[in-house]
PDB file of C-alpha atoms in Angstrom:
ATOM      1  CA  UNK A1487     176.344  80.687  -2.238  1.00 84.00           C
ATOM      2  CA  UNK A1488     172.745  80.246  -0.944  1.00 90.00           C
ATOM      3  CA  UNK A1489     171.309  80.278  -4.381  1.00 92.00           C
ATOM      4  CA  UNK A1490     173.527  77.558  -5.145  1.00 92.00           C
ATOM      5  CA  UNK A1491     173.377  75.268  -2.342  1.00 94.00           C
ATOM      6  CA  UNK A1492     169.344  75.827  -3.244  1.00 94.00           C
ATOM      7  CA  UNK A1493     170.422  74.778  -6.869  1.00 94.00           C
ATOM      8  CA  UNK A1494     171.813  71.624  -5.919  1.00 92.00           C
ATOM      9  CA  UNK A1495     168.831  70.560  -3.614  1.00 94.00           C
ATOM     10  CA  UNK A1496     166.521  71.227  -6.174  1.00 93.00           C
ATOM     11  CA  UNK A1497     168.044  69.288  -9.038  1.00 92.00           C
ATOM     12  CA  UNK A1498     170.849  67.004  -7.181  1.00 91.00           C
ATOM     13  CA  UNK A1499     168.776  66.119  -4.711  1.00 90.00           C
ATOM     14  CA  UNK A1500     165.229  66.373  -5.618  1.00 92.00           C
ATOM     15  CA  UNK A1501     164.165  68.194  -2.323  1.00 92.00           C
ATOM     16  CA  UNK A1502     160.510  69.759  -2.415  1.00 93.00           C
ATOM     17  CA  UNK A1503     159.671  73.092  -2.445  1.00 93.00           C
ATOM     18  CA  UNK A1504     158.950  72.952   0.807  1.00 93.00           C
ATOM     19  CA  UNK A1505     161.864  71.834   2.244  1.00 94.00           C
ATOM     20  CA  UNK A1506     164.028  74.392  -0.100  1.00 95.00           C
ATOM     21  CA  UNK A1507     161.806  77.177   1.446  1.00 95.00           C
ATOM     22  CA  UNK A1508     162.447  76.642   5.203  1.00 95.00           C
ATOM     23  CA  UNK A1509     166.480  76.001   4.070  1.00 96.00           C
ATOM     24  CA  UNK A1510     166.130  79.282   2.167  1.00 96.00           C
ATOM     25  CA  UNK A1511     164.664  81.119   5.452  1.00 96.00           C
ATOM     26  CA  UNK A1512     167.058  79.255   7.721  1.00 96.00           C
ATOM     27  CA  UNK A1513     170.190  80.080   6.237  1.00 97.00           C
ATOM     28  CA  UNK A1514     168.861  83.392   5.880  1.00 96.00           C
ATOM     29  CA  UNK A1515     167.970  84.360   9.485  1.00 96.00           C
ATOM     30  CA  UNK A1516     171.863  82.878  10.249  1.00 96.00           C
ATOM     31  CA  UNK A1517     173.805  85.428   7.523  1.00 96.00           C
ATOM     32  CA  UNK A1518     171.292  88.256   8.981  1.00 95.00           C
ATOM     33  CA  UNK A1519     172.457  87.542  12.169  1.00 96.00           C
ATOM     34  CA  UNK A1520     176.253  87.126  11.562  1.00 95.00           C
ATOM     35  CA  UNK A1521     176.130  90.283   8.963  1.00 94.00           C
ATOM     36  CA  UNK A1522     174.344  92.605  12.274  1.00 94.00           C
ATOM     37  CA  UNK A1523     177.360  91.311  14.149  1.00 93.00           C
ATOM     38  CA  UNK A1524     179.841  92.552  11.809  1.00 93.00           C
ATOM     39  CA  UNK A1525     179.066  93.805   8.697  1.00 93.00           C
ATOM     40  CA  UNK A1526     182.768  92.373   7.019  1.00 93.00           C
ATOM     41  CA  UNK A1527     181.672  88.748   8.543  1.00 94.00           C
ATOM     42  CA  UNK A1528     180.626  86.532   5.760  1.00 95.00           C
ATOM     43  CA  UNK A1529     180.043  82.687   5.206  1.00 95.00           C
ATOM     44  CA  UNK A1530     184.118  82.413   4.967  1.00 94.00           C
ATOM     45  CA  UNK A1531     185.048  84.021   8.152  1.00 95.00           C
ATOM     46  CA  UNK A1532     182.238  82.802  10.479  1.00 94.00           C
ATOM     47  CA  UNK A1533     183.866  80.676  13.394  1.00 95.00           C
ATOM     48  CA  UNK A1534     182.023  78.692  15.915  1.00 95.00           C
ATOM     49  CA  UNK A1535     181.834  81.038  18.316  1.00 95.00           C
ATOM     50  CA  UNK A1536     179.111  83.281  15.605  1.00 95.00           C
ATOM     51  CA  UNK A1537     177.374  79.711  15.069  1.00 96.00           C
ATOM     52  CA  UNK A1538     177.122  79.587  18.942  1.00 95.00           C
ATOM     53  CA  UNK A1539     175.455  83.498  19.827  1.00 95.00           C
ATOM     54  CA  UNK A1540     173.274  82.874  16.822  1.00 96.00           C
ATOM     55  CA  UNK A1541     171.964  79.928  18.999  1.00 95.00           C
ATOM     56  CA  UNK A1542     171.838  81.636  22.317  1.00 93.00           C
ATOM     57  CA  UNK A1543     170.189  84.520  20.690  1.00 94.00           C
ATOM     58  CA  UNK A1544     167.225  81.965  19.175  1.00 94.00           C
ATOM     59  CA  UNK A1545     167.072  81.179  22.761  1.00 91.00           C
ATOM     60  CA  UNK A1546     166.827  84.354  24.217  1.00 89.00           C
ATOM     61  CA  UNK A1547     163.825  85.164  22.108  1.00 91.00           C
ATOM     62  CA  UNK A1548     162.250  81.997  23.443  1.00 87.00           C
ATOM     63  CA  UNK A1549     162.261  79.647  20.046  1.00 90.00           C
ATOM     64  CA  UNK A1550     162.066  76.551  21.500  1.00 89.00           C
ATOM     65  CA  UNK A1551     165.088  73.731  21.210  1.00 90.00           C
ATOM     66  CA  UNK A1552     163.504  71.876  18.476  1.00 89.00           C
ATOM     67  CA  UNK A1553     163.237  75.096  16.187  1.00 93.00           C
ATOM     68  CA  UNK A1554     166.782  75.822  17.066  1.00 94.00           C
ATOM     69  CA  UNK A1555     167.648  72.647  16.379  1.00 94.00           C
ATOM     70  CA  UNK A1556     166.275  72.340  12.424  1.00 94.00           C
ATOM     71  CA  UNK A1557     167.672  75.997  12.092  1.00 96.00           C
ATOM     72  CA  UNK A1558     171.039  75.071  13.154  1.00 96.00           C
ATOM     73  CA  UNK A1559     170.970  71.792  10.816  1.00 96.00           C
ATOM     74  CA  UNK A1560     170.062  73.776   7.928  1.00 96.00           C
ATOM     75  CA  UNK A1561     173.059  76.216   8.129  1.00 96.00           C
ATOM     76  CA  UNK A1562     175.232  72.420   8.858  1.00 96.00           C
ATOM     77  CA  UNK A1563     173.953  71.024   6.001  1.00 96.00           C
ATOM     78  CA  UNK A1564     175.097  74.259   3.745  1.00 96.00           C
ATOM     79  CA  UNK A1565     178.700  74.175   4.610  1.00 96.00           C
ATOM     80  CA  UNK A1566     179.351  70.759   4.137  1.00 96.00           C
ATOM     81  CA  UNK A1567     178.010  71.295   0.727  1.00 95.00           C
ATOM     82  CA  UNK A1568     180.050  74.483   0.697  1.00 95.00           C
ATOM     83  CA  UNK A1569     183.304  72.476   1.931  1.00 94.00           C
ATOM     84  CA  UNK A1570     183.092  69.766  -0.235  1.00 94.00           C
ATOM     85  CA  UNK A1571     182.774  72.316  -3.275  1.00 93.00           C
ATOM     86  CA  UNK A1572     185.915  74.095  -2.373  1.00 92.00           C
ATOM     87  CA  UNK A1573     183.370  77.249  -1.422  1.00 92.00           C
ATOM     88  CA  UNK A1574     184.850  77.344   1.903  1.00 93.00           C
ATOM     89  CA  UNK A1575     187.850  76.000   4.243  1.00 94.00           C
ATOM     90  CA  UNK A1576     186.471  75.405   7.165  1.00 94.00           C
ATOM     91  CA  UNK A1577     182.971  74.046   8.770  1.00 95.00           C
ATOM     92  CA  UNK A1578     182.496  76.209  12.010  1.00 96.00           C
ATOM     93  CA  UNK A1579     179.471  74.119  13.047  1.00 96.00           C
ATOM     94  CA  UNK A1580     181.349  71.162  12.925  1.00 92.00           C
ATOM     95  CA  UNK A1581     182.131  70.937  17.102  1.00 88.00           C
ATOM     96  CA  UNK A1582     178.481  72.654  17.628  1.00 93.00           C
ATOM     97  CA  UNK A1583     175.987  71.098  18.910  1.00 92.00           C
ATOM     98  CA  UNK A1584     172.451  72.080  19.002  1.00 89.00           C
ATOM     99  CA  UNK A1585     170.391  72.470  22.418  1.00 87.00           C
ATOM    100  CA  UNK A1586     168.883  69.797  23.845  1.00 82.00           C
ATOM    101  CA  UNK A1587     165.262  69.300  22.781  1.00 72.00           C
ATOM    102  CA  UNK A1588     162.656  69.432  25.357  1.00 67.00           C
ATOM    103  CA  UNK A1589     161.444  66.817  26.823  1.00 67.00           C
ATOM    104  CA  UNK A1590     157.532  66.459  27.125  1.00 68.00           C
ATOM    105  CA  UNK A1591     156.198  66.776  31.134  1.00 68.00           C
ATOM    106  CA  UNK A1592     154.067  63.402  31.841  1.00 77.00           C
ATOM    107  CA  UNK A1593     150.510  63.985  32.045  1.00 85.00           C
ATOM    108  CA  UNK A1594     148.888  63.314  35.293  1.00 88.00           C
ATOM    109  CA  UNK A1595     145.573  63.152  36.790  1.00 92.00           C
ATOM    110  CA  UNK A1596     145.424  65.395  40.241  1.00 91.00           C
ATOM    111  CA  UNK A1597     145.169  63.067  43.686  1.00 91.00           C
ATOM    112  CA  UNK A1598     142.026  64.955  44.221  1.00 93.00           C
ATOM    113  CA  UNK A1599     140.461  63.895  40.945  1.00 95.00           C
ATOM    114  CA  UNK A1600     141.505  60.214  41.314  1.00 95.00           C
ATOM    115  CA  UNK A1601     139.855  60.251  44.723  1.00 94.00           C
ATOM    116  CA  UNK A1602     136.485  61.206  43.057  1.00 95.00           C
ATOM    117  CA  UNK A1603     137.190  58.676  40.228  1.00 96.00           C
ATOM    118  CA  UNK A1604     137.727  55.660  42.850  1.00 95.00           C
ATOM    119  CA  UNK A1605     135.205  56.427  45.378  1.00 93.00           C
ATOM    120  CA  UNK A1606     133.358  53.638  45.619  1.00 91.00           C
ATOM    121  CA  UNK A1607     130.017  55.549  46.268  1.00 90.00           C
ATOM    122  CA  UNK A1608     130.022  56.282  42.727  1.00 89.00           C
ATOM    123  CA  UNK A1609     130.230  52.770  41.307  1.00 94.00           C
ATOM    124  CA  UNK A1610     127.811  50.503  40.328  1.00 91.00           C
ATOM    125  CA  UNK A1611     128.167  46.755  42.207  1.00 90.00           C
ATOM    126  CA  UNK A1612     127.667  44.678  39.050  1.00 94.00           C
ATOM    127  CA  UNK A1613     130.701  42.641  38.392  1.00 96.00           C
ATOM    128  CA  UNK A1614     131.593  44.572  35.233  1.00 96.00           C
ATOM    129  CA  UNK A1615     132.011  48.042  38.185  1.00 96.00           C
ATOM    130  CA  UNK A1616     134.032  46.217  40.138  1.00 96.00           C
ATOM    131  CA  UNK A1617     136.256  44.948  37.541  1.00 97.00           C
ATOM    132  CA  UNK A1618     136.896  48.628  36.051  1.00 97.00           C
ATOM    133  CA  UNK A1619     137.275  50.198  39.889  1.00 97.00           C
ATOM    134  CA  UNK A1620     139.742  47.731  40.525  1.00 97.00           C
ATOM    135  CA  UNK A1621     142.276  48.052  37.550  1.00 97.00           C
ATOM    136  CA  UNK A1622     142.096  51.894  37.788  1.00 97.00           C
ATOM    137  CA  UNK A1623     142.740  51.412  41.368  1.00 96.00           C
ATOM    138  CA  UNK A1624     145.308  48.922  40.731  1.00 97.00           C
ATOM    139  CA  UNK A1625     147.134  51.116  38.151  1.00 96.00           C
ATOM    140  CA  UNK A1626     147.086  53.838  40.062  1.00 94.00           C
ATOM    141  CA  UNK A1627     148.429  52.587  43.245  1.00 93.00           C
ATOM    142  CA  UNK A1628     150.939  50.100  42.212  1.00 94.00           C
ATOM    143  CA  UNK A1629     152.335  51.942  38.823  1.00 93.00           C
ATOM    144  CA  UNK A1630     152.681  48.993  36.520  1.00 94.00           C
ATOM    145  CA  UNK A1631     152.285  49.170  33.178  1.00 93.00           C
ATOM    146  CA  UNK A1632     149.398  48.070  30.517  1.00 95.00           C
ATOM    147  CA  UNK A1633     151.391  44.953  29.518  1.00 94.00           C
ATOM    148  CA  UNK A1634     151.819  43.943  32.936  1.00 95.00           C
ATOM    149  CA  UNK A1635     148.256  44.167  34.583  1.00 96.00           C
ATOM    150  CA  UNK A1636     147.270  42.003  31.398  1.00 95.00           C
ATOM    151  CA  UNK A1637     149.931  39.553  32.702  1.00 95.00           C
ATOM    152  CA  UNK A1638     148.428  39.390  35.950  1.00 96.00           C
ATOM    153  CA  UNK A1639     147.523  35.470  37.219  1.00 96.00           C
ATOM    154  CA  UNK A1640     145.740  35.210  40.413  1.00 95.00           C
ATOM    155  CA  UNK A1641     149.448  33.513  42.134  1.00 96.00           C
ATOM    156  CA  UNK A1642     150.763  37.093  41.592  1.00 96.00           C
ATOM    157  CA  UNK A1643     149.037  38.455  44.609  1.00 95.00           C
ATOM    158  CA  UNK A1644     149.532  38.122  47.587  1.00 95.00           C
ATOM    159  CA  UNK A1645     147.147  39.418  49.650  1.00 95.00           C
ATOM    160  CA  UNK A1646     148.234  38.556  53.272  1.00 94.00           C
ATOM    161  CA  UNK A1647     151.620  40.251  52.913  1.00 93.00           C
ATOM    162  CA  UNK A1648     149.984  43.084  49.910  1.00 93.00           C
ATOM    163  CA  UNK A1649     152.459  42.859  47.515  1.00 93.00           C
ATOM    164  CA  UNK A1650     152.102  42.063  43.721  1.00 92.00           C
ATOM    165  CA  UNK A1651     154.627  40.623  41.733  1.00 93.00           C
ATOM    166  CA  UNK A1652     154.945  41.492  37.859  1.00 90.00           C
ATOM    167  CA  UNK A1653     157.192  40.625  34.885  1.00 88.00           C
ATOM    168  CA  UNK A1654     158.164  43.722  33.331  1.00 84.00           C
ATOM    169  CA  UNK A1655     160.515  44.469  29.811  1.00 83.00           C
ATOM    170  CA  UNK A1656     162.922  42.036  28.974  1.00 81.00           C
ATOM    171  CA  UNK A1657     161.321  39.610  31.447  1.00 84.00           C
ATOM    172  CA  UNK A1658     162.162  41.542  34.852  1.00 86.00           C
ATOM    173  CA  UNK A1659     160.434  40.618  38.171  1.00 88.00           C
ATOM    174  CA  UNK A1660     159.871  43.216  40.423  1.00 90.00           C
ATOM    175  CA  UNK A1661     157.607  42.863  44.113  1.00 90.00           C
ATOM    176  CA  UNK A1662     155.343  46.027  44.196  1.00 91.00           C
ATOM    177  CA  UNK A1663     153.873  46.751  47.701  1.00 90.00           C
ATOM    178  CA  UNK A1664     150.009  47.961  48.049  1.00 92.00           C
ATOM    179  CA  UNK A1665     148.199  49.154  50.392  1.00 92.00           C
ATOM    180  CA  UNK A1666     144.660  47.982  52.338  1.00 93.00           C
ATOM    181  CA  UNK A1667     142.356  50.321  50.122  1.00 94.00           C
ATOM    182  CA  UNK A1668     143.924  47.805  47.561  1.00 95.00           C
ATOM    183  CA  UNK A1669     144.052  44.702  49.330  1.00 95.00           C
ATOM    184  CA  UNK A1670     140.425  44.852  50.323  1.00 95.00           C
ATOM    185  CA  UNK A1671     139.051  46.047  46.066  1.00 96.00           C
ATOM    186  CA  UNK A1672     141.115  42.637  45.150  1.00 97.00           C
ATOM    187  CA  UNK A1673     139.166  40.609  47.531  1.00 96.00           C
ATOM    188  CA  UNK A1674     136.226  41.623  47.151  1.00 95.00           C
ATOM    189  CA  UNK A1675     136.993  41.191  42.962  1.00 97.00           C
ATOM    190  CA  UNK A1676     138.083  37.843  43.266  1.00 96.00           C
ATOM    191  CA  UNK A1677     135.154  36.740  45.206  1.00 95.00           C
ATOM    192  CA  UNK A1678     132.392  38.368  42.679  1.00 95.00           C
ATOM    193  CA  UNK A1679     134.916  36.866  39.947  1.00 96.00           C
ATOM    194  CA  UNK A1680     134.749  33.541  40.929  1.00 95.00           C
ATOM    195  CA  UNK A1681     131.136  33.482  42.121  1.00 94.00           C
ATOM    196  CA  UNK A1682     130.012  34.985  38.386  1.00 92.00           C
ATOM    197  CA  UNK A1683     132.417  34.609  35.618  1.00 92.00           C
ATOM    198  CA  UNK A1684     133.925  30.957  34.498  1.00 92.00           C
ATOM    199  CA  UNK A1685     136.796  31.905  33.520  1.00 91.00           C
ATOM    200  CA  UNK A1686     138.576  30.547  30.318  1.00 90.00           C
ATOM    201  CA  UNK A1687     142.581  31.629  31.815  1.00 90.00           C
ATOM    202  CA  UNK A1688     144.401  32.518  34.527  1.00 91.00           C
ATOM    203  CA  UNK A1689     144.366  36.177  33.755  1.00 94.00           C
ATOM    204  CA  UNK A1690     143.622  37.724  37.638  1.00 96.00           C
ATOM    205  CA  UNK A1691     141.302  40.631  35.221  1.00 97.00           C
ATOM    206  CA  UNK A1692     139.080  38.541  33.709  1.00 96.00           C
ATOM    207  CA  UNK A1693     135.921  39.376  30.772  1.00 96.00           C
ATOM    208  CA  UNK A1694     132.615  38.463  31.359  1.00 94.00           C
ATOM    209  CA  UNK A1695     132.713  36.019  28.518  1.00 94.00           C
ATOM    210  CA  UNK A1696     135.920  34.587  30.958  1.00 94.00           C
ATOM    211  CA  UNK A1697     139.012  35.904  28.961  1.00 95.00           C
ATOM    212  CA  UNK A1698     141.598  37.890  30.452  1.00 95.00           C
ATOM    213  CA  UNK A1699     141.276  41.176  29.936  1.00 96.00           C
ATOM    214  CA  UNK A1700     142.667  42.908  26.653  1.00 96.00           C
ATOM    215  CA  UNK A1701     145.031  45.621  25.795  1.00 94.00           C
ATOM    216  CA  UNK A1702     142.094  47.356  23.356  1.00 96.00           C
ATOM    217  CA  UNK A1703     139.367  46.994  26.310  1.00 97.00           C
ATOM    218  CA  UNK A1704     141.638  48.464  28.684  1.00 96.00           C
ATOM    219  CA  UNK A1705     142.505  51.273  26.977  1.00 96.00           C
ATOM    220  CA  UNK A1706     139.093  52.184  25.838  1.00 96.00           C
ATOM    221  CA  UNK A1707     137.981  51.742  29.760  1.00 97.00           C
ATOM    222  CA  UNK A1708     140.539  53.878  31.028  1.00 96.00           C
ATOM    223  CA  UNK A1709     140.065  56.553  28.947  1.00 96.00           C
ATOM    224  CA  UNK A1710     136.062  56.803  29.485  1.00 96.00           C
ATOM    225  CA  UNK A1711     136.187  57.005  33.124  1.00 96.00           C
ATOM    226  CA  UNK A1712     139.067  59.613  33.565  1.00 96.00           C
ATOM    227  CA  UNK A1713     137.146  61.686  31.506  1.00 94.00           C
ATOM    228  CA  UNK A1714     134.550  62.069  34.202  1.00 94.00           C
ATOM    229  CA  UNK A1715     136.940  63.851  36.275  1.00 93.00           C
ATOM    230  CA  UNK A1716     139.692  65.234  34.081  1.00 92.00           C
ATOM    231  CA  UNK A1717     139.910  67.002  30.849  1.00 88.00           C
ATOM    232  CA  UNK A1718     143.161  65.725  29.722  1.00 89.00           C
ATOM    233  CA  UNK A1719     143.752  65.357  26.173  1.00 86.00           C
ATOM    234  CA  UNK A1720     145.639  62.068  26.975  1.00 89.00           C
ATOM    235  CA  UNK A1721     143.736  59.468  29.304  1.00 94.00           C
ATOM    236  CA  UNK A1722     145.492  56.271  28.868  1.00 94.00           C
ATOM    237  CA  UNK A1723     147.216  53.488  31.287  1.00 95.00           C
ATOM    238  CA  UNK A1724     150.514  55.444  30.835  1.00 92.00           C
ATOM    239  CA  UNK A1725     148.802  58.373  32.201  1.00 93.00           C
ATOM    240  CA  UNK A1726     147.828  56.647  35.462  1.00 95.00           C
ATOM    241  CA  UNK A1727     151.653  55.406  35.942  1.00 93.00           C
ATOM    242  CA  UNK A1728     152.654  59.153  35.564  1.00 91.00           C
ATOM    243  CA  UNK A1729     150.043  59.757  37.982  1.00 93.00           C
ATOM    244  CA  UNK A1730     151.284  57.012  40.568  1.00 92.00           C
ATOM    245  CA  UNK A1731     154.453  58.436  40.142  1.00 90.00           C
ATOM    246  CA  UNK A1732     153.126  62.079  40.720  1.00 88.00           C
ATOM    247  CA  UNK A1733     152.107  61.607  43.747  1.00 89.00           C
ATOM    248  CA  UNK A1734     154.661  59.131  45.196  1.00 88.00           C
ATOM    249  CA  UNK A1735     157.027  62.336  44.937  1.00 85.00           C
ATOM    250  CA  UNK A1736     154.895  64.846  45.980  1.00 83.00           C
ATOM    251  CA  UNK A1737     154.244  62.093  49.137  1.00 84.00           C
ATOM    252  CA  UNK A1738     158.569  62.620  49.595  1.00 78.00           C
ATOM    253  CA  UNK A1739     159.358  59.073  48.492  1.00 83.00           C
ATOM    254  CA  UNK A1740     162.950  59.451  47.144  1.00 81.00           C
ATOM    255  CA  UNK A1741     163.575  59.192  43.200  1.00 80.00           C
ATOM    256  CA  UNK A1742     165.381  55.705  43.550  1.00 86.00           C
ATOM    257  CA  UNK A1743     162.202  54.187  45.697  1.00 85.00           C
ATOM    258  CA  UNK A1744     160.136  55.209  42.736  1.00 84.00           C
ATOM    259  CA  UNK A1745     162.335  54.096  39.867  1.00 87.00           C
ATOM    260  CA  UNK A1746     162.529  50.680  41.609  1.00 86.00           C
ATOM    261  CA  UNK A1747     158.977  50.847  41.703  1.00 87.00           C
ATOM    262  CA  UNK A1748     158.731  51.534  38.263  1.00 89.00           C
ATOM    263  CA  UNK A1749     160.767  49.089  37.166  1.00 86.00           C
ATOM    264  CA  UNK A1750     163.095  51.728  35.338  1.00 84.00           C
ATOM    265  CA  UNK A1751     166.538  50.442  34.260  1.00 77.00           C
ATOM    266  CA  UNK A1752     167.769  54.199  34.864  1.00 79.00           C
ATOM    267  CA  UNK A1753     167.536  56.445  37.617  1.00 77.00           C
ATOM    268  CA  UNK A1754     167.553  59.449  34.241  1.00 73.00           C
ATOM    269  CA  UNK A1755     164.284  57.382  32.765  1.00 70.00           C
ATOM    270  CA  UNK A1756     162.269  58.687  36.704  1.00 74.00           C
ATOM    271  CA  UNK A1757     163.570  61.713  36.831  1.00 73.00           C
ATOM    272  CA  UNK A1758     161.050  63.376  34.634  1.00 71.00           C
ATOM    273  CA  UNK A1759     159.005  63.405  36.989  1.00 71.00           C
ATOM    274  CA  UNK A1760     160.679  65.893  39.740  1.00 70.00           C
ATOM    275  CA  UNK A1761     160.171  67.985  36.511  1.00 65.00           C
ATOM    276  CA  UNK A1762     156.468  67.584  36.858  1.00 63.00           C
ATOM    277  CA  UNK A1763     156.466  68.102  40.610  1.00 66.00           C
ATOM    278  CA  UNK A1764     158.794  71.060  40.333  1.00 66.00           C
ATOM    279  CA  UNK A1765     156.189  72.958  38.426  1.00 64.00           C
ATOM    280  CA  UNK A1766     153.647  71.896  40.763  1.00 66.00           C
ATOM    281  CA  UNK A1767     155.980  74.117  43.092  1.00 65.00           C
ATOM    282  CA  UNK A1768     156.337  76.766  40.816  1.00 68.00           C
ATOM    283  CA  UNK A1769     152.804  76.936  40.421  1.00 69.00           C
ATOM    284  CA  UNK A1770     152.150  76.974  44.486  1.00 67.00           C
ATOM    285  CA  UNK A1771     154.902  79.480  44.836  1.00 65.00           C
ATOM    286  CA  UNK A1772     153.053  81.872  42.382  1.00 73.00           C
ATOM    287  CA  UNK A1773     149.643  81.573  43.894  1.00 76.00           C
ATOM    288  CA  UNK A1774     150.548  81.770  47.852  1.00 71.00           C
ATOM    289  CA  UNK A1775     153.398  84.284  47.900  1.00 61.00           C
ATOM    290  CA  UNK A1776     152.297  87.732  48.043  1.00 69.00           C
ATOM    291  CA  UNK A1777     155.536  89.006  45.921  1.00 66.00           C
ATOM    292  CA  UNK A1778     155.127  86.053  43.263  1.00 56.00           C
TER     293      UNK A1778
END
């Protein structure tokens, strides 16, 4: 039945060579496995329950969800040819579903390694210093996205009570709290900004030429100065939220807190991060206990 299910991809519906190989090795590995079960098992007799082992096995050997995954739709994919064809009377994968695929851990750039980054001692004090210092900082300790530190206009701060105010997705206002290490990189900003650059906007992060900054420049900035203290493979904006985010929950803020902060719709979209933070645990757990 294989051979012909290959058959019909190759000539019905014009799959490459490729694809027929992994189909060929997928459906494979799944009658190897059902046939060292039982011997009398065969593509007729299989139930869900077979379909299901054969899954936890993969897992057992540590194949990852994803591989799992395009196995398990390969062997689908065969008996609904088989069914329609009369091959077979029944679809055991029909109520299975494959694992869930693994989602990837956010990058994040230690607190340590931001603290070099934002020390001030190793900034220049030409306006063009200033203005990088102070959207790292500002990503970094408030968590907003790309999209909305471009936004920024100078009536967004508020630098008596620290708090920033942002329009996020779908044209959602959120109030962000910061704190004085902040407060006092925004002043001093705005006065070199307005005592240098004539600016052409009300973009708070403004160009030289007087333009508010851009989404290009800022991810070209961001990812030159984090790599003078991280060797990350990914050094963007997005990196610095994860970051932000990091350490708020490493700090004990509470997973709604943050996810307010954020300016996530769901409390599921944050919780990636206690992932991230978990492994930091993991990891300390391994390195201080002396039975680890």
């Amino acid at each position: 039945m294989i051979d012909e299910f290959l058959t019909y991809l190759r000539y019905e519906r014009n799959r490459s060579e490729r694809t027929l190989l992994s189909y060929s090795k997928n459906l494979s590995l799944f009658e190897g496995f059902f046939k060292g079960l039982d011997a009398n098992l065969s593509w007729s007799t299989v139930d869900s329950d077979v379909v299901r082992l054969w899954m936890e096995d993969m897992m057992d050997k540590g194949n990852k969800a994803s591989s799992v995954c395009c196995r398990l739709s390969s062997v689908k994919s065969f008996y609904r040819y088989a069914l329609a064809r009369g091959l077979v009377k029944r679809d055991p994968t029909l109520d299975v579903d494959g694992p869930k695929k693994e989602k990837p851990l956010p990058q994040f750039v230690k607190e340590s390694q931001m603290d070099e980054l934002l020390d001030k001692s190793s900034w220049g004090e030409d306006y063009k210093s200033t203005l990088k210092r102070v959207i790292l900082m500002t990503f970094y300790e408030t968590g907003i996205r790309l999209s909305e530190l471009i936004g920024l206009e100078d009536k967004d701060v508020d630098l008596t009570r620290q708090e920033l105010k942002v329009t996020g997705k779908r044209d959602k206002q959120r109030v962000i709290p910061f704190g004085e290490e902040l407060a006092v990189a925004l002043r001093d900003y705005i006065a070199v900004r307005n005592r240098e650059i004539e600016r052409r906007d009300a973009g708070l992060f403004a160009l030289e030429k007087g333009t508010r900054v851009t989404g290009p420049w800022v991810r070209l900035m961001v990812r030159e100065e984090l790599a003078r203290v991280c060797t990350l493979r990914k050094r963007s904006p997005h990196v610095l939220r994860h970051s932000f985010a990091t350490a708020m929950l490493n700090h004990d803020a509470d997973l709604e807190s943050v996810r307010k902060l954020l300016g996530h719709v769901s409390l599921s979209t944050t919780e990636i991060y206690t992932h991230t933070t978990f492994e930091q645990l993991k990891r300390i757990y391994k390195d201080a206990h002396p039975r680890a």
